[in-house]
Amino acid sequence: MEKYDVLIIGAGLAGLYTASLLPKEKKVLVVCKDIPWECNTFYAQGGMVTALNEADIASHVEDTLKAGSFHNNRKVVEILSKTSLETTADIIAKGMQFDTDAEGNLLYTKEAAHSTERIIHAGGDATGRYMHYFMMLQNKHQLQKNTLVYDLLIEQGRCYGVKASVNYEPTTIYADEVIIASGGIGSLYAYNTNSRTVSADIHGICVEKGIALADMEFMQFHPTVFVDTPYARKLLLTEALRGEGAYVVDDEGRRFLFDYDERGELASRDIVSRGIFDYKRKTGKQAYLDFSMFEEGFFKERFPNITRTFETLGYDFPQDKVPISPAFHYANGGIKCDENGTILGMKGLYVIGEAACTGVHGANRLASNSLLESVVFAKRMVAHLLNKVYEVLETPVFEKDYANILHKENDKIYKEALRKVMWEDIGIIRTTKGLHEAKNLIYDMKNKEIGRLLALRLHTASAIVDAALTRTESLGSHYIES
Ligand code: SIN
């Protein structure tokens, strides 16, 4: 039987950084569902947080806790911030080029709810793309695309590998250690900024296997997204735009976010998203991102990716303002694990990156903590994995029961209905009535003739709605209207 030492599910930053830290001698396989750059890392614009120095750690920790409504695990937040000094240094030492001034000093930007400029960026507003490309170049292990994982091989609390469709062929992949780095749940929502590959499959498998998810009521909505496109992935307008001085205005040019929080555009993401959503709903007015205060040369150099993308849609920045809406962006909750990525009660299975819930983000993630989270917890997980005492494993042979049909005829219709109800009833502003209606609809869909992948999405959707119903008081990104 062919077997890998380590199987990594996902080729975003968490998966690739893990691979870069695993020795060449290990037999490692990185798999991704589609092409490697179809991942959330690739679409990350603003940047990666790093504590500026030892003295900045306390402030970064405080900002993270405050944004997370103090629902975070403080110990894990401290690990995140302290370790950022070494992971950032490691990535730069390996050759990653973040933006610098003419003297070669790193340029730091600010995003909402940060008390200082501590976000490094690359390619202006293409940090994720640059980091992903860099990590792809660093990767010395086998990377296999078109590999859609639809089951975990688990027996008596140990994971032995996965079942996957590889180039549409059902396959069993065995490994001593399986690392989940598959990202979040974006495709569940009608409006989202995520890669189309991020569709909650592995979360759904975990629900099925009794592996705990945590903090699933805390879904994060990015405030400034252009949603008027026919594609599933909506266009993000990075928070760094507001960090550098862009305004959110209504049809009359009024900066209405000050009605909601004295920090206006720079309040934490949950507050800004809710403010925009509520103002539009209440007044019937449109909300816009206004860049007219920027000098043209500066804007185009600092935000080249956004300038080009919106040029193709007919916008001329910085003169034109652009209509915005919040959209689903990031899962604060996920597969429950400790600060080393281990899952309670499971051997041979780890989780890192957006898929994981270490408790670092609390009820609402602080902007640009996600790329940092990916590298910090990948590093800790690899250290844990390489230091543990290896048991000699008798790998059971798993039946090739490929009876599960991945897709069925009407899945598309149900998927659209799910995306709509997630957006409308398990979105930015929730009501108990709406949550109960969503729960019933999800339950009904589960009992239809559906394919396995949709069933997995529905398991994850159930976990979200159940968590939202359990938390009867608003907190952070979970907001219940009475
Ligand atoms: C952004 O650039 O606004 C997104 C950054 C993040 O999600 O933290």
Tab-separated table of C-alpha atoms and ligand atoms in Angstrom:
chain	number	residue	atom	x	y	z
A	1	MET	CA	0.000	0.000	0.000
A	2	GLU	CA	1.413	3.413	-0.916
A	3	LYS	CA	1.525	5.646	2.129
A	4	TYR	CA	2.748	9.178	2.817
A	5	ASP	CA	4.354	10.422	6.011
A	6	VAL	CA	2.311	13.593	5.827
A	7	LEU	CA	-0.697	14.563	3.754
A	8	ILE	CA	-1.606	18.249	3.662
A	9	ILE	CA	-5.123	19.109	2.495
A	10	GLY	CA	-4.939	22.594	0.992
A	11	ALA	CA	-2.309	24.618	-0.850
A	12	GLY	CA	-2.956	28.059	0.589
A	13	LEU	CA	-0.493	29.802	2.867
A	14	ALA	CA	-1.056	27.464	5.854
A	15	GLY	CA	-0.556	24.319	3.756
A	16	LEU	CA	2.423	25.587	1.777
A	17	TYR	CA	4.226	27.095	4.767
A	18	THR	CA	3.770	23.748	6.560
A	19	ALA	CA	5.288	21.975	3.556
A	20	SER	CA	8.226	24.390	3.529
A	21	LEU	CA	9.005	23.474	7.160
A	22	LEU	CA	8.848	19.697	6.681
A	23	PRO	CA	12.195	18.092	5.859
A	24	LYS	CA	12.883	16.916	2.303
A	25	GLU	CA	13.371	13.365	3.574
A	26	LYS	CA	9.733	13.125	4.622
A	27	LYS	CA	7.324	11.758	2.063
A	28	VAL	CA	4.869	14.635	1.896
A	29	LEU	CA	1.912	15.165	-0.398
A	30	VAL	CA	0.123	18.504	-0.651
A	31	VAL	CA	-3.274	18.275	-2.322
A	32	CYS	CA	-5.629	20.971	-3.508
A	33	LYS	CA	-9.118	20.766	-4.884
A	34	ASP	CA	-8.539	22.697	-8.073
A	35	ILE	CA	-5.503	24.660	-9.249
A	36	PRO	CA	-3.235	25.722	-6.351
A	37	TRP	CA	-3.951	29.417	-6.597
A	38	GLU	CA	-7.694	28.873	-6.154
A	39	CYS	CA	-7.444	29.476	-2.425
A	40	ASN	CA	-8.255	32.351	-0.093
A	41	THR	CA	-4.597	33.302	0.355
A	42	PHE	CA	-4.398	34.228	-3.302
A	43	TYR	CA	-7.181	36.797	-2.923
A	44	ALA	CA	-5.903	38.388	0.304
A	45	GLN	CA	-5.163	42.022	-0.415
A	46	GLY	CA	-4.376	44.123	2.642
A	47	GLY	CA	-1.429	42.399	4.230
A	48	MET	CA	-0.078	40.413	7.133
A	49	VAL	CA	0.085	41.733	10.672
A	50	THR	CA	3.317	41.479	12.540
A	51	ALA	CA	4.135	42.825	15.961
A	52	LEU	CA	6.582	45.636	15.235
A	53	ASN	CA	8.897	44.576	18.062
A	54	GLU	CA	8.731	43.148	21.587
A	55	ALA	CA	7.265	46.414	22.836
A	56	ASP	CA	4.338	46.244	20.367
A	57	ILE	CA	3.193	42.751	21.425
A	58	ALA	CA	1.016	43.936	24.307
A	59	SER	CA	-0.762	46.436	22.060
A	60	HIS	CA	-1.303	43.906	19.241
A	61	VAL	CA	-2.692	41.436	21.783
A	62	GLU	CA	-5.010	44.083	23.195
A	63	ASP	CA	-6.253	45.120	19.721
A	64	THR	CA	-6.916	41.467	18.835
A	65	LEU	CA	-8.820	40.836	22.062
A	66	LYS	CA	-10.840	44.012	21.727
A	67	ALA	CA	-11.811	43.281	18.112
A	68	GLY	CA	-12.759	39.740	19.223
A	69	SER	CA	-15.019	41.106	22.007
A	70	PHE	CA	-12.688	39.395	24.517
A	71	HIS	CA	-14.146	36.031	23.531
A	72	ASN	CA	-10.613	35.036	22.372
A	73	ASN	CA	-8.293	32.616	24.125
A	74	ARG	CA	-5.741	35.110	25.501
A	75	LYS	CA	-2.936	32.567	25.722
A	76	VAL	CA	-3.295	31.763	22.017
A	77	VAL	CA	-3.466	35.456	21.090
A	78	GLU	CA	-0.210	36.017	22.965
A	79	ILE	CA	1.370	33.113	21.072
A	80	LEU	CA	0.179	34.652	17.791
A	81	SER	CA	1.702	38.018	18.491
A	82	LYS	CA	4.963	36.836	20.077
A	83	THR	CA	5.636	34.269	17.350
A	84	SER	CA	4.981	36.848	14.625
A	85	LEU	CA	8.472	38.267	15.209
A	86	GLU	CA	10.156	34.999	14.248
A	87	THR	CA	7.789	33.892	11.484
A	88	THR	CA	7.972	37.272	9.734
A	89	ALA	CA	11.768	37.230	10.029
A	90	ASP	CA	11.857	33.658	8.683
A	91	ILE	CA	9.745	34.469	5.633
A	92	ILE	CA	11.767	37.581	4.847
A	93	ALA	CA	15.061	35.696	5.357
A	94	LYS	CA	13.862	33.093	2.865
A	95	GLY	CA	13.465	35.869	0.297
A	96	MET	CA	9.853	37.074	0.411
A	97	GLN	CA	9.793	40.716	-0.657
A	98	PHE	CA	7.327	42.883	1.189
A	99	ASP	CA	6.923	46.496	0.089
A	100	THR	CA	9.663	48.819	1.315
A	101	ASP	CA	10.603	52.473	0.982
A	102	ALA	CA	13.534	53.650	-1.125
A	103	GLU	CA	15.950	52.837	1.733
A	104	GLY	CA	14.673	49.270	1.996
A	105	ASN	CA	12.692	49.768	5.211
A	106	LEU	CA	9.468	47.777	5.447
A	107	LEU	CA	6.346	49.846	4.833
A	108	TYR	CA	3.621	49.328	7.408
A	109	THR	CA	-0.028	50.151	6.892
A	110	LYS	CA	-2.980	50.398	9.217
A	111	GLU	CA	-6.340	48.677	9.059
A	112	ALA	CA	-9.452	49.057	11.151
A	113	ALA	CA	-9.216	48.479	14.919
A	114	HIS	CA	-5.413	48.492	14.956
A	115	SER	CA	-3.949	51.101	17.247
A	116	THR	CA	-0.891	51.547	15.036
A	117	GLU	CA	0.545	50.795	11.577
A	118	ARG	CA	1.807	47.190	11.822
A	119	ILE	CA	0.630	45.502	8.612
A	120	ILE	CA	3.206	44.565	6.011
A	121	HIS	CA	2.129	44.177	2.419
A	122	ALA	CA	3.393	43.141	-0.996
A	123	GLY	CA	2.639	44.276	-4.528
A	124	GLY	CA	0.722	47.193	-2.971
A	125	ASP	CA	-2.633	45.484	-2.550
A	126	ALA	CA	-1.721	41.950	-3.669
A	127	THR	CA	-0.119	40.549	-0.516
A	128	GLY	CA	-1.804	37.155	-0.672
A	129	ARG	CA	-0.955	36.643	-4.324
A	130	TYR	CA	2.700	37.507	-3.754
A	131	MET	CA	2.987	35.338	-0.665
A	132	HIS	CA	1.286	32.445	-2.389
A	133	TYR	CA	3.596	32.639	-5.397
A	134	PHE	CA	6.595	32.845	-3.096
A	135	MET	CA	5.488	29.796	-1.083
A	136	MET	CA	4.832	27.839	-4.285
A	137	LEU	CA	8.432	28.518	-5.317
A	138	GLN	CA	9.655	27.396	-1.881
A	139	ASN	CA	7.757	24.124	-1.993
A	140	LYS	CA	10.010	21.093	-2.322
A	141	HIS	CA	7.316	18.448	-1.879
A	142	GLN	CA	4.850	16.827	-4.244
A	143	LEU	CA	1.782	18.944	-4.986
A	144	GLN	CA	-1.241	17.339	-6.540
A	145	LYS	CA	-4.081	19.401	-7.951
A	146	ASN	CA	-7.680	18.380	-8.817
A	147	THR	CA	-7.904	16.381	-5.601
A	148	LEU	CA	-11.228	16.789	-3.884
A	149	VAL	CA	-11.280	15.203	-0.434
A	150	TYR	CA	-14.694	13.820	0.430
A	151	ASP	CA	-13.946	11.624	3.438
A	152	LEU	CA	-11.411	11.082	6.200
A	153	LEU	CA	-10.236	7.528	6.916
A	154	ILE	CA	-10.870	7.319	10.630
A	155	GLU	CA	-10.931	4.265	12.831
A	156	GLN	CA	-10.982	4.264	16.631
A	157	GLY	CA	-9.890	7.845	17.037
A	158	ARG	CA	-7.067	7.708	14.501
A	159	CYS	CA	-6.889	9.180	11.031
A	160	TYR	CA	-5.155	7.106	8.354
A	161	GLY	CA	-5.723	9.239	5.292
A	162	VAL	CA	-8.524	10.407	3.040
A	163	LYS	CA	-10.833	9.425	0.255
A	164	ALA	CA	-10.604	11.822	-2.635
A	165	SER	CA	-11.682	12.307	-6.175
A	166	VAL	CA	-8.412	12.750	-8.090
A	167	ASN	CA	-9.006	14.011	-11.605
A	168	TYR	CA	-12.549	12.653	-11.143
A	169	GLU	CA	-11.268	9.162	-10.177
A	170	PRO	CA	-12.180	7.921	-6.675
A	171	THR	CA	-8.931	7.260	-4.804
A	172	THR	CA	-7.772	6.393	-1.306
A	173	ILE	CA	-4.700	8.274	-0.038
A	174	TYR	CA	-3.035	6.865	3.080
A	175	ALA	CA	-0.813	8.926	5.385
A	176	ASP	CA	0.556	8.723	8.932
A	177	GLU	CA	-0.343	12.354	9.558
A	178	VAL	CA	-3.132	14.305	7.913
A	179	ILE	CA	-3.153	18.080	8.136
A	180	ILE	CA	-6.324	19.984	7.365
A	181	ALA	CA	-5.445	23.353	5.828
A	182	SER	CA	-8.482	23.590	3.602
A	183	GLY	CA	-9.748	27.066	4.533
A	184	GLY	CA	-13.202	28.152	5.606
A	185	ILE	CA	-16.761	28.012	4.386
A	186	GLY	CA	-17.238	30.933	1.947
A	187	SER	CA	-19.279	29.132	-0.711
A	188	LEU	CA	-22.143	28.678	1.744
A	189	TYR	CA	-23.005	32.379	1.386
A	190	ALA	CA	-24.645	34.127	-1.572
A	191	TYR	CA	-22.283	37.084	-1.226
A	192	ASN	CA	-18.723	36.155	-0.362
A	193	THR	CA	-15.153	37.169	-1.147
A	194	ASN	CA	-13.761	33.640	-1.084
A	195	SER	CA	-12.248	31.369	-3.677
A	196	ARG	CA	-14.880	29.094	-5.213
A	197	THR	CA	-13.019	26.061	-3.813
A	198	VAL	CA	-13.695	27.056	-0.207
A	199	SER	CA	-16.909	25.196	0.451
A	200	ALA	CA	-16.920	23.690	3.943
A	201	ASP	CA	-16.497	20.065	2.830
A	202	ILE	CA	-13.973	19.108	5.493
A	203	HIS	CA	-15.956	20.880	8.219
A	204	GLY	CA	-18.933	18.789	7.102
A	205	ILE	CA	-16.900	15.573	7.309
A	206	CYS	CA	-15.880	16.550	10.846
A	207	VAL	CA	-19.514	17.048	11.843
A	208	GLU	CA	-20.290	13.622	10.419
A	209	LYS	CA	-17.420	11.992	12.356
A	210	GLY	CA	-18.238	13.700	15.644
A	211	ILE	CA	-15.169	15.988	15.558
A	212	ALA	CA	-16.084	19.224	17.314
A	213	LEU	CA	-16.434	22.566	15.579
A	214	ALA	CA	-16.271	25.686	17.756
A	215	ASP	CA	-17.366	29.330	17.559
A	216	MET	CA	-19.355	28.649	14.391
A	217	GLU	CA	-21.826	31.441	15.155
A	218	PHE	CA	-19.042	33.949	14.547
A	219	MET	CA	-18.943	34.401	10.805
A	220	GLN	CA	-17.125	37.507	9.616
A	221	PHE	CA	-18.504	39.855	6.976
A	222	HIS	CA	-16.121	42.236	5.244
A	223	PRO	CA	-17.656	45.724	5.067
A	224	THR	CA	-16.436	46.915	1.689
A	225	VAL	CA	-17.161	44.548	-1.170
A	226	PHE	CA	-18.375	45.223	-4.708
A	227	VAL	CA	-21.119	42.637	-5.165
A	228	ASP	CA	-22.529	43.703	-8.504
A	229	THR	CA	-20.804	41.002	-10.545
A	230	PRO	CA	-22.237	37.735	-11.874
A	231	TYR	CA	-19.424	35.650	-10.343
A	232	ALA	CA	-19.706	33.782	-7.038
A	233	ARG	CA	-16.608	35.479	-5.648
A	234	LYS	CA	-17.357	39.139	-5.058
A	235	LEU	CA	-14.669	41.815	-5.328
A	236	LEU	CA	-12.953	42.815	-2.121
A	237	LEU	CA	-11.923	46.414	-1.538
A	238	THR	CA	-9.222	46.051	1.072
A	239	GLU	CA	-9.552	47.534	4.499
A	240	ALA	CA	-6.141	49.122	3.881
A	241	LEU	CA	-8.015	51.645	1.692
A	242	ARG	CA	-9.795	52.926	4.792
A	243	GLY	CA	-6.600	52.525	6.791
A	244	GLU	CA	-4.926	54.907	4.351
A	245	GLY	CA	-7.851	57.369	4.477
A	246	ALA	CA	-10.779	56.307	2.225
A	247	TYR	CA	-14.292	57.263	3.417
A	248	VAL	CA	-17.558	55.367	3.479
A	249	VAL	CA	-20.315	57.756	2.342
A	250	ASP	CA	-23.972	57.734	1.333
A	251	ASP	CA	-25.590	59.242	-1.799
A	252	GLU	CA	-25.136	62.734	-0.342
A	253	GLY	CA	-21.515	62.160	0.598
A	254	ARG	CA	-22.272	61.890	4.327
A	255	ARG	CA	-19.886	59.735	6.410
A	256	PHE	CA	-22.709	57.947	8.190
A	257	LEU	CA	-20.569	55.369	10.035
A	258	PHE	CA	-19.969	57.904	12.805
A	259	ASP	CA	-23.659	57.363	13.694
A	260	TYR	CA	-22.617	53.842	14.730
A	261	ASP	CA	-19.176	54.216	16.312
A	262	GLU	CA	-16.930	57.164	17.106
A	263	ARG	CA	-14.100	55.479	15.144
A	264	GLY	CA	-16.203	55.742	11.959
A	265	GLU	CA	-14.586	53.809	9.084
A	266	LEU	CA	-11.914	52.448	11.410
A	267	ALA	CA	-14.166	50.686	13.904
A	268	SER	CA	-13.778	46.912	13.959
A	269	ARG	CA	-15.048	44.959	10.985
A	270	ASP	CA	-18.202	43.616	12.670
A	271	ILE	CA	-19.329	47.133	13.616
A	272	VAL	CA	-18.574	48.664	10.203
A	273	SER	CA	-20.313	45.810	8.348
A	274	ARG	CA	-23.385	46.062	10.522
A	275	GLY	CA	-23.446	49.845	10.201
A	276	ILE	CA	-23.376	49.725	6.393
A	277	PHE	CA	-25.959	46.933	6.258
A	278	ASP	CA	-28.283	48.677	8.703
A	279	TYR	CA	-27.968	52.135	7.122
A	280	LYS	CA	-28.757	50.833	3.641
A	281	ARG	CA	-31.718	48.835	4.920
A	282	LYS	CA	-33.077	51.698	7.039
A	283	THR	CA	-32.676	54.560	4.579
A	284	GLY	CA	-32.816	52.808	1.208
A	285	LYS	CA	-29.682	54.764	0.327
A	286	GLN	CA	-26.578	53.360	-1.328
A	287	ALA	CA	-23.208	53.205	0.463
A	288	TYR	CA	-20.000	54.000	-1.392
A	289	LEU	CA	-16.284	53.868	-0.834
A	290	ASP	CA	-14.896	57.267	-1.662
A	291	PHE	CA	-11.227	57.677	-2.641
A	292	SER	CA	-11.404	61.237	-3.929
A	293	MET	CA	-9.065	62.483	-1.180
A	294	PHE	CA	-6.150	60.443	-2.620
A	295	GLU	CA	-3.594	61.882	-4.993
A	296	GLU	CA	-3.881	59.871	-8.233
A	297	GLY	CA	-0.238	58.793	-8.513
A	298	PHE	CA	-0.153	57.572	-4.925
A	299	PHE	CA	-3.431	55.660	-5.268
A	300	LYS	CA	-2.432	53.842	-8.423
A	301	GLU	CA	0.929	52.829	-7.022
A	302	ARG	CA	-0.376	51.801	-3.615
A	303	PHE	CA	-3.452	49.932	-4.952
A	304	PRO	CA	-2.482	48.758	-8.455
A	305	ASN	CA	-4.500	45.558	-8.368
A	306	ILE	CA	-7.738	47.297	-7.371
A	307	THR	CA	-7.124	50.092	-9.880
A	308	ARG	CA	-6.722	47.590	-12.747
A	309	THR	CA	-9.601	45.312	-11.732
A	310	PHE	CA	-12.068	48.171	-11.482
A	311	GLU	CA	-10.797	49.831	-14.669
A	312	THR	CA	-12.078	46.784	-16.546
A	313	LEU	CA	-15.498	47.446	-14.961
A	314	GLY	CA	-15.457	51.057	-16.133
A	315	TYR	CA	-14.347	52.779	-12.896
A	316	ASP	CA	-11.706	55.449	-12.915
A	317	PHE	CA	-10.005	55.608	-9.497
A	318	PRO	CA	-9.468	57.632	-7.394
A	319	GLN	CA	-12.115	59.979	-8.864
A	320	ASP	CA	-15.006	57.495	-8.970
A	321	LYS	CA	-16.658	56.239	-5.857
A	322	VAL	CA	-17.787	52.640	-5.855
A	323	PRO	CA	-21.000	51.134	-4.412
A	324	ILE	CA	-20.308	48.692	-1.595
A	325	SER	CA	-21.997	46.027	0.478
A	326	PRO	CA	-20.727	43.780	3.227
A	327	ALA	CA	-20.133	40.165	2.151
A	328	PHE	CA	-19.088	36.983	3.924
A	329	HIS	CA	-15.318	36.971	4.267
A	330	TYR	CA	-13.896	34.734	6.980
A	331	ALA	CA	-14.891	31.962	9.416
A	332	ASN	CA	-13.769	32.965	12.903
A	333	GLY	CA	-14.863	29.561	14.113
A	334	GLY	CA	-13.847	26.200	12.726
A	335	ILE	CA	-12.526	22.771	13.630
A	336	LYS	CA	-11.690	22.900	17.305
A	337	CYS	CA	-8.022	22.432	18.110
A	338	ASP	CA	-5.314	23.492	20.537
A	339	GLU	CA	-2.413	25.860	19.905
A	340	ASN	CA	-0.454	23.034	18.206
A	341	GLY	CA	-3.250	22.224	15.769
A	342	THR	CA	-4.096	18.954	17.507
A	343	ILE	CA	-7.698	17.828	17.769
A	344	LEU	CA	-8.883	16.502	21.101
A	345	GLY	CA	-9.438	12.746	21.015
A	346	MET	CA	-7.921	12.309	17.545
A	347	LYS	CA	-4.548	10.943	16.530
A	348	GLY	CA	-2.889	11.615	13.196
A	349	LEU	CA	-5.115	14.599	12.389
A	350	TYR	CA	-4.215	18.275	12.656
A	351	VAL	CA	-5.890	21.495	11.597
A	352	ILE	CA	-4.401	24.914	10.841
A	353	GLY	CA	-5.300	28.209	9.167
A	354	GLU	CA	-8.865	29.376	8.593
A	355	ALA	CA	-10.184	25.809	8.912
A	356	ALA	CA	-9.062	25.776	12.551
A	357	CYS	CA	-10.529	27.283	15.674
A	358	THR	CA	-7.785	27.837	18.234
A	359	GLY	CA	-9.808	30.637	19.822
A	360	VAL	CA	-7.371	33.236	18.528
A	361	HIS	CA	-9.992	35.388	16.795
A	362	GLY	CA	-12.718	35.328	19.411
A	363	ALA	CA	-15.993	36.742	18.180
A	364	ASN	CA	-14.474	38.792	15.350
A	365	ARG	CA	-11.028	38.596	13.719
A	366	LEU	CA	-8.792	41.648	13.782
A	367	ALA	CA	-7.929	42.714	10.220
A	368	SER	CA	-4.930	40.986	8.635
A	369	ASN	CA	-4.418	38.533	11.495
A	370	SER	CA	-5.334	35.658	9.170
A	371	LEU	CA	-2.154	35.375	7.079
A	372	LEU	CA	-0.223	35.622	10.320
A	373	GLU	CA	-2.360	32.926	11.941
A	374	SER	CA	-1.606	30.604	9.013
A	375	VAL	CA	2.161	30.805	9.420
A	376	VAL	CA	2.337	30.932	13.222
A	377	PHE	CA	0.165	27.875	13.809
A	378	ALA	CA	1.680	25.970	10.873
A	379	LYS	CA	5.084	26.445	12.517
A	380	ARG	CA	3.860	25.230	15.913
A	381	MET	CA	2.042	22.278	14.410
A	382	VAL	CA	5.139	21.169	12.465
A	383	ALA	CA	7.295	21.450	15.608
A	384	HIS	CA	4.778	19.323	17.490
A	385	LEU	CA	4.570	16.767	14.722
A	386	LEU	CA	8.342	16.418	14.304
A	387	ASN	CA	8.962	16.137	18.047
A	388	LYS	CA	6.435	13.518	18.925
A	389	VAL	CA	7.343	9.895	19.478
A	390	TYR	CA	6.337	7.884	16.436
A	391	GLU	CA	4.323	4.742	16.872
A	392	VAL	CA	4.695	2.012	14.290
A	393	LEU	CA	1.338	1.895	12.604
A	394	GLU	CA	-0.660	-0.996	11.279
A	395	THR	CA	-2.741	0.800	8.717
A	396	PRO	CA	-6.138	-0.800	8.231
A	397	VAL	CA	-7.333	-1.161	4.687
A	398	PHE	CA	-10.426	0.913	4.114
A	399	GLU	CA	-13.176	-0.390	1.931
A	400	LYS	CA	-13.372	1.369	-1.387
A	401	ASP	CA	-17.013	2.140	-0.836
A	402	TYR	CA	-17.428	4.771	-3.475
A	403	ALA	CA	-21.168	4.414	-3.423
A	404	ASN	CA	-21.453	8.024	-2.346
A	405	ILE	CA	-22.271	10.016	-5.405
A	406	LEU	CA	-20.624	13.389	-5.073
A	407	HIS	CA	-23.239	15.316	-7.059
A	408	LYS	CA	-26.890	14.670	-7.839
A	409	GLU	CA	-29.182	16.210	-10.370
A	410	ASN	CA	-30.891	18.884	-8.275
A	411	ASP	CA	-27.928	19.879	-6.109
A	412	LYS	CA	-27.459	23.175	-7.917
A	413	ILE	CA	-30.982	24.316	-7.051
A	414	TYR	CA	-30.586	23.379	-3.384
A	415	LYS	CA	-27.119	24.920	-3.222
A	416	GLU	CA	-28.531	28.237	-4.432
A	417	ALA	CA	-31.373	28.014	-1.893
A	418	LEU	CA	-28.828	27.341	0.855
A	419	ARG	CA	-26.644	30.280	-0.182
A	420	LYS	CA	-29.684	32.552	-0.108
A	421	VAL	CA	-30.917	31.459	3.307
A	422	MET	CA	-27.397	31.659	4.789
A	423	TRP	CA	-27.106	35.258	3.565
A	424	GLU	CA	-30.613	36.320	4.564
A	425	ASP	CA	-31.128	34.478	7.846
A	426	ILE	CA	-27.661	33.530	9.154
A	427	GLY	CA	-25.962	36.707	7.982
A	428	ILE	CA	-25.004	40.060	9.428
A	429	ILE	CA	-28.185	40.704	11.398
A	430	ARG	CA	-30.045	37.625	12.638
A	431	THR	CA	-33.393	37.004	14.308
A	432	THR	CA	-34.434	33.947	16.293
A	433	LYS	CA	-37.365	33.462	13.932
A	434	GLY	CA	-35.105	33.637	10.866
A	435	LEU	CA	-32.639	31.197	12.404
A	436	HIS	CA	-35.404	28.690	13.111
A	437	GLU	CA	-36.699	29.010	9.546
A	438	ALA	CA	-33.165	28.493	8.215
A	439	LYS	CA	-32.695	25.457	10.442
A	440	ASN	CA	-35.901	23.894	9.106
A	441	LEU	CA	-34.972	24.585	5.507
A	442	ILE	CA	-31.535	23.045	5.979
A	443	TYR	CA	-33.125	20.015	7.634
A	444	ASP	CA	-35.559	19.606	4.729
A	445	MET	CA	-32.758	19.799	2.182
A	446	LYS	CA	-30.805	17.106	4.007
A	447	ASN	CA	-33.723	14.760	3.442
A	448	LYS	CA	-33.821	15.324	-0.313
A	449	GLU	CA	-32.057	13.243	-2.943
A	450	ILE	CA	-28.700	15.053	-2.758
A	451	GLY	CA	-25.050	14.370	-3.499
A	452	ARG	CA	-22.367	13.934	-0.857
A	453	LEU	CA	-20.750	17.340	-1.311
A	454	LEU	CA	-24.016	19.160	-0.752
A	455	ALA	CA	-24.694	16.956	2.287
A	456	LEU	CA	-21.327	18.058	3.707
A	457	ARG	CA	-22.192	21.733	3.124
A	458	LEU	CA	-25.503	21.190	4.886
A	459	HIS	CA	-23.789	19.595	7.903
A	460	THR	CA	-21.634	22.711	8.248
A	461	ALA	CA	-24.610	25.022	7.736
A	462	SER	CA	-26.426	23.144	10.526
A	463	ALA	CA	-23.441	23.652	12.820
A	464	ILE	CA	-23.552	27.395	12.122
A	465	VAL	CA	-27.283	27.774	12.670
A	466	ASP	CA	-27.252	25.616	15.806
A	467	ALA	CA	-24.396	27.661	17.288
A	468	ALA	CA	-26.251	30.879	16.399
A	469	LEU	CA	-29.424	29.641	18.059
A	470	THR	CA	-27.529	28.599	21.172
A	471	ARG	CA	-25.989	32.043	21.643
A	472	THR	CA	-29.054	34.100	22.434
A	473	GLU	CA	-27.155	37.349	23.160
A	474	SER	CA	-25.275	39.346	20.530
A	475	LEU	CA	-21.492	39.211	20.641
A	476	GLY	CA	-18.970	40.409	18.047
A	477	SER	CA	-19.915	39.231	14.572
A	478	HIS	CA	-22.954	37.321	15.921
A	479	TYR	CA	-25.732	39.879	16.118
A	480	ILE	CA	-29.266	38.952	17.120
A	481	GLU	CA	-31.985	41.518	16.597
A	482	SER	CA	-34.923	41.190	18.967
B	1	SIN	C1	-8.514	43.208	3.566
B	1	SIN	O1	-7.557	43.410	2.840
B	1	SIN	O2	-9.324	44.037	3.898
B	1	SIN	C2	-8.706	41.813	4.075
B	1	SIN	C3	-7.722	41.568	5.106
B	1	SIN	C4	-8.235	40.552	6.060
B	1	SIN	O3	-9.156	39.822	5.767
B	1	SIN	O4	-7.728	40.527	7.174
